[in-house]
Amino acid sequence: MQRLRDSFTFRKSTTLKTAHEEFLKSLPKAELHLHIEGTLTPAQKCAIARRNGIKLPYESEADILAAQNYIGKDAAEYLKNFLAFYNEGMKILRTAQDFRDIALDHLRVCGAENVRYAEISFDPQPHTDRGVAFGAIIEGLRAGIDEAKALGVEAQLIMCINRDMPVDSAFRMLEDSKPYRDRIIGFGLDSLEEGNPPTKFLDLYAKARSEGYRLTAHCDVDQTDAVAHIRDCLDLLKVERIDHGINCVEDERLVDQLLERGVCLTACPTWRPSDTMPRRMDRIRVMHERKLKVTINSDDPGLFASGTLGAMLPAVAAEGRFSEEDLAQLMINAFEGAWLPRERRDAYVEEVRDYLAAWKRARI
Ligand SMILES: [Zn+2]
């Protein structure tokens, strides 16, 4: 285990290229695709487990890091291990204070990286199944979000269905959320796509829509029927955003449709310890060139080697051959795709434009 961790450190420090680091540091940023359960670091897991009197199946933080960095013999084994590790990790979350702490800890990092706005996804079903009250999750997360305002960071919540769980359980979640409707902006769909296509959720999305939620859905990368699933999410679930969705570049008509509707796509060029560079950049570059509203996101920053948005952007800029204008545009895409009132979005976009202009002036 020790050897794995050392090789990760070595790879990260010697092979990942970086670009525009100075420019990126203070660039106003937004992130629309981030799972709060995926922000948990080994240190947080140990601290919260200790507080809740839970015995983790690991001896130390180093052991947790080694387990999350375990690559496996192939991609399928990696994914299986990753999800098992992910689900195991969230079991330590029991109280409103746990949820408040992880939200605030993450938003503190956002503050340090000048991530001005974040839409944070959370998965209620695995928590409520363990006996955690829906209200404790929301009260905790919202407390963290409210406290982070003082740091200059604004955030909203997206409630996600675990698509591999029974639809009945998702309907119960929607019912549970009623008293907290005004504290949750969006409704999404994540977890295992294989065998759980968008058509499984038609009635559920119709109900969420009727309750006024903003709608998004994960269309994971290179899944079976990936392009058809994006279409189904747009046409049948009537989402206004797609999480991932980068297989859209395989279908010109779909790209035109996404452009026409101004759909925001939240790409995640995250990388694992075994990768030498950000993944999927070729397709994200094409999306950017086609002027799709594509954004860059960290997805599960506590679990991937790529880390948080601010940490991953220099390598993403290098691998995507993005100029400073391109990077500013990617952030403008995120602010324009944000589920905020028009004037708030415009104000953030203006901030990005002003920053870019001031940066250029300083270098003439
Ligand atoms: Zn995701």
Coordinates of C-alpha atoms and ligand atoms in Angstrom, one line a residue:
M1 CA 0.0 0.0 0.0
Q2 CA 2.8 2.3 0.8
R3 CA 4.4 1.7 -2.6
L4 CA 1.2 2.6 -4.4
R5 CA 0.9 5.9 -2.6
D6 CA 4.5 6.8 -3.3
S7 CA 4.2 6.1 -7.0
F8 CA 1.1 8.3 -7.1
T9 CA 3.0 11.2 -5.6
F10 CA 5.9 10.6 -8.0
R11 CA 3.6 10.6 -11.1
K12 CA 1.7 13.6 -10.0
S13 CA 4.8 15.7 -9.4
T14 CA 6.7 14.7 -12.5
T15 CA 4.4 14.2 -15.4
L16 CA 1.4 16.5 -15.1
K17 CA 1.8 19.6 -17.1
T18 CA 0.6 22.9 -15.9
A19 CA -0.3 26.2 -17.7
H20 CA -1.5 29.6 -16.9
E21 CA -1.1 29.0 -13.2
E22 CA -0.9 32.7 -12.2
F23 CA -3.9 33.6 -14.4
L24 CA -6.0 30.8 -13.0
K25 CA -5.3 31.5 -9.3
S26 CA -7.5 34.6 -9.1
L27 CA -9.8 33.9 -12.0
P28 CA -13.4 33.9 -10.7
K29 CA -14.6 30.4 -10.9
A30 CA -17.9 28.4 -10.7
E31 CA -18.5 24.7 -10.4
L32 CA -21.8 22.9 -11.2
H33 CA -20.9 19.3 -10.9
L34 CA -19.6 18.2 -7.5
H35 CA -20.8 15.5 -5.1
I36 CA -20.5 16.5 -1.4
E37 CA -20.0 12.9 -0.4
G38 CA -17.1 12.8 -2.9
T39 CA -15.3 15.7 -1.2
L40 CA -14.4 13.6 1.9
T41 CA -10.7 13.3 2.4
P42 CA -9.0 10.6 4.5
A43 CA -8.4 13.0 7.3
Q44 CA -12.1 14.1 7.4
K45 CA -13.2 10.4 7.4
C46 CA -11.0 9.6 10.3
A47 CA -12.1 12.7 12.3
I48 CA -15.9 12.2 11.7
A49 CA -15.7 8.4 12.3
R50 CA -13.9 9.1 15.6
R51 CA -16.5 11.7 16.6
N52 CA -19.4 9.3 15.8
G53 CA -17.7 6.3 17.5
I54 CA -17.5 4.4 14.2
K55 CA -14.7 1.9 13.6
L56 CA -13.3 2.3 10.1
P57 CA -12.0 -0.8 8.3
Y58 CA -8.6 1.0 8.0
E59 CA -5.8 1.6 10.4
S60 CA -4.7 5.1 9.3
E61 CA -5.3 7.9 6.9
A62 CA -2.5 6.4 4.8
D63 CA -4.4 3.2 4.5
I64 CA -7.5 5.0 3.4
L65 CA -5.5 6.9 0.8
A66 CA -4.0 3.7 -0.5
A67 CA -7.4 2.1 -0.7
Q68 CA -8.9 5.0 -2.7
N69 CA -5.8 5.0 -5.0
Y70 CA -6.0 1.3 -5.7
I71 CA -6.2 1.0 -9.4
G72 CA -7.1 -2.7 -10.0
K73 CA -6.3 -4.8 -12.9
D74 CA -8.6 -3.0 -15.4
A75 CA -11.2 -0.2 -15.7
A76 CA -14.1 -2.4 -14.6
E77 CA -12.3 -3.5 -11.5
Y78 CA -11.3 0.1 -10.8
L79 CA -14.9 1.3 -11.1
K80 CA -16.2 -1.5 -8.9
N81 CA -13.7 -0.7 -6.2
F82 CA -14.2 3.0 -6.5
L83 CA -18.0 2.8 -6.0
A84 CA -17.6 0.3 -3.1
F85 CA -15.1 2.7 -1.5
Y86 CA -17.3 5.7 -2.2
N87 CA -20.4 4.0 -0.6
E88 CA -18.4 2.8 2.4
G89 CA -16.9 6.2 3.0
M90 CA -20.3 8.0 3.3
K91 CA -21.5 5.7 6.1
I92 CA -19.6 7.8 8.6
L93 CA -22.1 10.7 8.0
R94 CA -24.8 10.6 10.7
T95 CA -25.6 14.0 12.0
A96 CA -26.5 17.5 10.8
Q97 CA -23.1 18.6 12.1
D98 CA -21.3 16.0 9.9
F99 CA -23.1 17.4 6.8
R100 CA -22.5 21.0 8.0
D101 CA -18.8 20.3 8.5
I102 CA -18.1 18.7 5.1
A103 CA -20.0 21.4 3.3
L104 CA -18.2 24.2 5.1
D105 CA -14.8 22.5 4.7
H106 CA -15.3 22.2 1.0
L107 CA -16.5 25.7 0.6
R108 CA -13.5 27.0 2.6
V109 CA -11.3 25.5 -0.2
C110 CA -13.6 27.1 -2.7
G111 CA -12.9 30.5 -1.0
A112 CA -9.2 29.9 -1.2
E113 CA -9.4 29.0 -4.9
N114 CA -11.7 31.9 -5.8
V115 CA -14.5 29.5 -6.7
R116 CA -17.2 32.1 -6.2
Y117 CA -20.2 29.8 -6.9
A118 CA -20.9 26.1 -6.5
E119 CA -23.8 23.9 -7.1
I120 CA -23.4 20.9 -4.8
S121 CA -25.1 17.6 -5.4
F122 CA -26.0 15.2 -2.6
D123 CA -27.5 11.7 -2.6
P124 CA -30.1 11.4 0.2
Q125 CA -31.2 7.8 -0.4
P126 CA -28.1 6.0 1.0
H127 CA -28.2 8.3 4.0
T128 CA -31.9 7.9 4.8
D129 CA -31.7 4.2 4.2
R130 CA -29.1 4.1 7.1
G131 CA -31.6 5.9 9.3
V132 CA -30.3 9.5 8.9
A133 CA -33.3 12.0 8.9
F134 CA -33.7 13.9 5.6
G135 CA -34.0 17.1 7.6
A136 CA -30.6 16.5 9.3
I137 CA -28.9 16.3 5.8
I138 CA -30.5 19.5 4.6
E139 CA -30.2 21.5 7.8
G140 CA -26.5 20.5 8.0
L141 CA -25.6 21.2 4.4
R142 CA -27.6 24.5 4.4
A143 CA -25.8 25.6 7.7
G144 CA -22.4 25.0 6.0
I145 CA -23.6 27.0 2.9
D146 CA -24.9 29.9 5.0
E147 CA -21.7 30.1 7.0
A148 CA -19.6 30.1 3.8
K149 CA -21.3 33.3 2.6
A150 CA -18.9 35.2 4.8
L151 CA -16.0 33.8 2.8
G152 CA -17.5 35.2 -0.4
V153 CA -18.7 31.8 -1.6
E154 CA -22.2 31.2 -2.8
A155 CA -23.7 27.7 -3.1
Q156 CA -26.9 25.9 -3.8
L157 CA -28.0 22.2 -3.5
I158 CA -28.9 19.6 -6.1
M159 CA -30.7 16.6 -4.8
C160 CA -29.7 13.5 -6.8
I161 CA -31.4 10.1 -7.2
N162 CA -29.2 7.0 -7.1
R163 CA -30.3 5.5 -10.4
D164 CA -29.5 2.0 -9.4
M165 CA -31.9 2.1 -6.4
P166 CA -35.7 1.3 -6.8
V167 CA -37.8 4.1 -8.2
D168 CA -40.1 3.9 -5.2
S169 CA -37.3 5.0 -3.0
A170 CA -36.7 8.0 -5.2
F171 CA -40.4 8.9 -5.0
R172 CA -40.1 8.7 -1.2
M173 CA -37.1 11.0 -1.4
L174 CA -39.1 13.6 -3.3
E175 CA -41.9 13.3 -0.7
D176 CA -39.3 13.8 2.1
S177 CA -37.9 16.9 0.4
K178 CA -41.3 18.7 0.4
P179 CA -40.8 20.7 3.7
Y180 CA -37.3 21.8 2.4
R181 CA -38.4 22.6 -1.2
D182 CA -37.2 26.2 -1.0
R183 CA -33.7 25.1 0.2
I184 CA -32.9 22.8 -2.8
I185 CA -32.6 24.3 -6.3
G186 CA -32.1 21.2 -8.5
F187 CA -33.0 17.6 -9.1
G188 CA -30.5 15.2 -10.6
L189 CA -29.6 11.6 -11.4
D190 CA -26.3 9.8 -10.7
S191 CA -24.6 6.5 -9.9
L192 CA -24.6 3.3 -12.0
E193 CA -26.0 4.0 -15.5
E194 CA -25.7 0.5 -16.9
G195 CA -29.2 -1.1 -16.8
N196 CA -30.7 2.1 -15.4
P197 CA -31.6 4.3 -18.5
P198 CA -33.3 7.7 -18.4
T199 CA -36.6 6.0 -19.3
K200 CA -36.8 4.4 -15.9
F201 CA -37.4 7.8 -14.4
L202 CA -40.0 9.5 -16.6
D203 CA -42.7 9.8 -14.0
L204 CA -40.3 10.9 -11.3
Y205 CA -38.9 13.7 -13.5
A206 CA -42.4 14.8 -14.4
K207 CA -43.2 15.1 -10.7
A208 CA -40.0 16.9 -9.9
R209 CA -40.7 19.3 -12.8
S210 CA -44.2 19.9 -11.5
E211 CA -42.7 20.9 -8.2
G212 CA -40.5 23.5 -9.8
Y213 CA -37.1 21.8 -9.5
R214 CA -34.4 22.7 -12.0
L215 CA -33.5 19.5 -13.8
T216 CA -30.2 17.8 -14.7
A217 CA -29.1 14.2 -15.2
H218 CA -25.8 12.3 -15.4
C219 CA -25.0 10.9 -18.8
D220 CA -21.7 9.2 -17.9
V221 CA -18.8 8.9 -20.3
D222 CA -18.7 6.0 -22.8
Q223 CA -21.7 4.1 -21.4
T224 CA -23.8 1.7 -23.5
D225 CA -26.2 3.9 -25.6
A226 CA -24.5 7.0 -24.3
V227 CA -25.8 9.2 -27.2
A228 CA -29.3 7.9 -27.0
H229 CA -29.4 8.5 -23.3
I230 CA -28.4 12.2 -23.8
R231 CA -31.3 12.5 -26.2
D232 CA -33.7 10.8 -23.9
C233 CA -32.7 13.1 -21.0
L234 CA -33.4 16.1 -23.2
D235 CA -36.5 15.0 -24.9
L236 CA -38.2 12.7 -22.3
L237 CA -36.9 13.9 -18.9
K238 CA -36.8 17.4 -20.3
V239 CA -33.6 18.3 -18.4
E240 CA -32.0 21.7 -19.0
R241 CA -28.5 20.5 -18.1
I242 CA -26.5 17.3 -18.7
D243 CA -23.8 16.1 -16.3
H244 CA -20.8 14.7 -18.3
G245 CA -22.5 14.2 -21.7
I246 CA -19.3 14.4 -23.6
N247 CA -20.3 11.6 -26.0
C248 CA -22.5 14.2 -27.6
V249 CA -19.6 15.0 -30.0
E250 CA -20.3 11.7 -31.8
D251 CA -23.6 13.0 -33.2
E252 CA -23.7 16.3 -35.2
R253 CA -27.5 16.6 -34.9
L254 CA -27.3 16.2 -31.2
V255 CA -24.6 18.9 -31.0
D256 CA -26.9 21.2 -33.0
Q257 CA -29.8 20.5 -30.7
L258 CA -27.7 21.2 -27.6
L259 CA -26.5 24.5 -29.1
E260 CA -30.0 25.5 -30.1
R261 CA -31.3 24.9 -26.6
G262 CA -28.3 26.4 -24.9
V263 CA -27.8 23.3 -22.8
C264 CA -25.0 23.4 -20.3
L265 CA -22.8 20.3 -20.1
T266 CA -20.7 19.7 -17.0
A267 CA -17.6 17.9 -18.1
C268 CA -15.2 16.3 -15.6
P269 CA -11.6 15.8 -16.9
T270 CA -10.6 14.3 -13.6
W271 CA -7.8 11.8 -13.3
R272 CA -6.8 8.9 -11.2
P273 CA -3.4 8.1 -9.7
S274 CA -2.7 5.8 -12.7
D275 CA -3.3 8.6 -15.3
T276 CA -0.5 10.8 -16.4
M277 CA -2.8 13.7 -17.5
P278 CA -6.4 14.9 -17.4
R279 CA -8.7 12.5 -19.1
R280 CA -11.2 13.2 -21.9
M281 CA -9.6 16.5 -22.9
D282 CA -9.8 15.8 -26.7
R283 CA -13.6 15.7 -26.6
I284 CA -13.9 18.6 -24.2
R285 CA -11.7 20.6 -26.6
V286 CA -14.0 19.7 -29.5
M287 CA -17.1 20.8 -27.4
H288 CA -15.4 24.1 -26.6
E289 CA -14.5 24.7 -30.3
R290 CA -18.1 23.9 -31.3
K291 CA -19.2 26.6 -28.8
L292 CA -21.2 24.3 -26.6
K293 CA -21.8 25.5 -23.1
V294 CA -19.2 23.1 -21.6
T295 CA -17.9 23.6 -18.1
I296 CA -15.0 22.1 -16.1
N297 CA -15.7 20.3 -12.8
S298 CA -14.0 18.2 -10.1
D299 CA -16.9 15.7 -9.6
D300 CA -15.4 13.9 -6.5
P301 CA -12.4 16.0 -5.5
G302 CA -11.6 14.1 -2.3
L303 CA -11.3 10.8 -4.2
F304 CA -9.6 11.6 -7.4
A305 CA -6.0 12.4 -7.8
S306 CA -7.0 15.6 -9.7
G307 CA -8.4 17.2 -6.5
T308 CA -10.4 20.4 -6.4
L309 CA -11.3 22.7 -9.3
G310 CA -8.5 25.2 -8.6
A311 CA -5.9 22.4 -8.2
M312 CA -6.9 20.7 -11.5
L313 CA -7.3 23.7 -13.8
P314 CA -3.6 24.3 -14.7
A315 CA -3.1 20.7 -16.0
V316 CA -6.5 20.9 -17.8
A317 CA -5.4 24.2 -19.4
A318 CA -2.2 22.6 -20.6
E319 CA -3.7 19.4 -21.9
G320 CA -6.6 21.2 -23.6
R321 CA -4.3 23.8 -25.1
F322 CA -6.6 26.5 -23.7
S323 CA -5.7 30.1 -23.9
E324 CA -6.6 32.6 -21.2
E325 CA -9.6 33.7 -23.2
D326 CA -10.6 30.0 -23.5
L327 CA -10.3 29.5 -19.7
A328 CA -12.3 32.7 -19.0
Q329 CA -15.0 31.4 -21.5
L330 CA -15.2 28.0 -19.7
M331 CA -15.9 29.9 -16.4
I332 CA -18.4 32.2 -18.2
N333 CA -20.2 29.0 -19.4
A334 CA -20.5 27.8 -15.8
F335 CA -21.8 31.1 -14.5
E336 CA -24.3 31.4 -17.4
G337 CA -25.4 27.8 -16.7
A338 CA -25.8 28.5 -13.0
W339 CA -29.3 28.2 -11.5
L340 CA -29.3 31.8 -10.3
P341 CA -31.4 34.8 -11.1
R342 CA -30.4 36.5 -14.3
E343 CA -28.8 39.6 -12.6
R344 CA -26.6 37.4 -10.4
R345 CA -25.3 35.4 -13.4
D346 CA -24.7 38.6 -15.3
A347 CA -22.7 40.1 -12.4
Y348 CA -20.5 37.0 -12.2
V349 CA -19.9 37.0 -15.9
E350 CA -19.0 40.6 -15.7
E351 CA -16.4 39.8 -13.0
V352 CA -14.8 37.2 -15.3
R353 CA -14.7 39.7 -18.2
D354 CA -13.2 42.4 -16.0
Y355 CA -10.6 40.1 -14.6
L356 CA -9.5 39.0 -18.1
A357 CA -9.4 42.6 -19.3
A358 CA -7.3 43.7 -16.3
W359 CA -5.0 40.7 -16.7
K360 CA -4.3 41.6 -20.4
R361 CA -3.9 45.3 -19.6
A362 CA -1.3 44.5 -17.0
R363 CA 0.7 42.6 -19.6
I364 CA 0.8 45.1 -22.4
Ligands
ZN1 ZN -20.9 13.2 -11.0

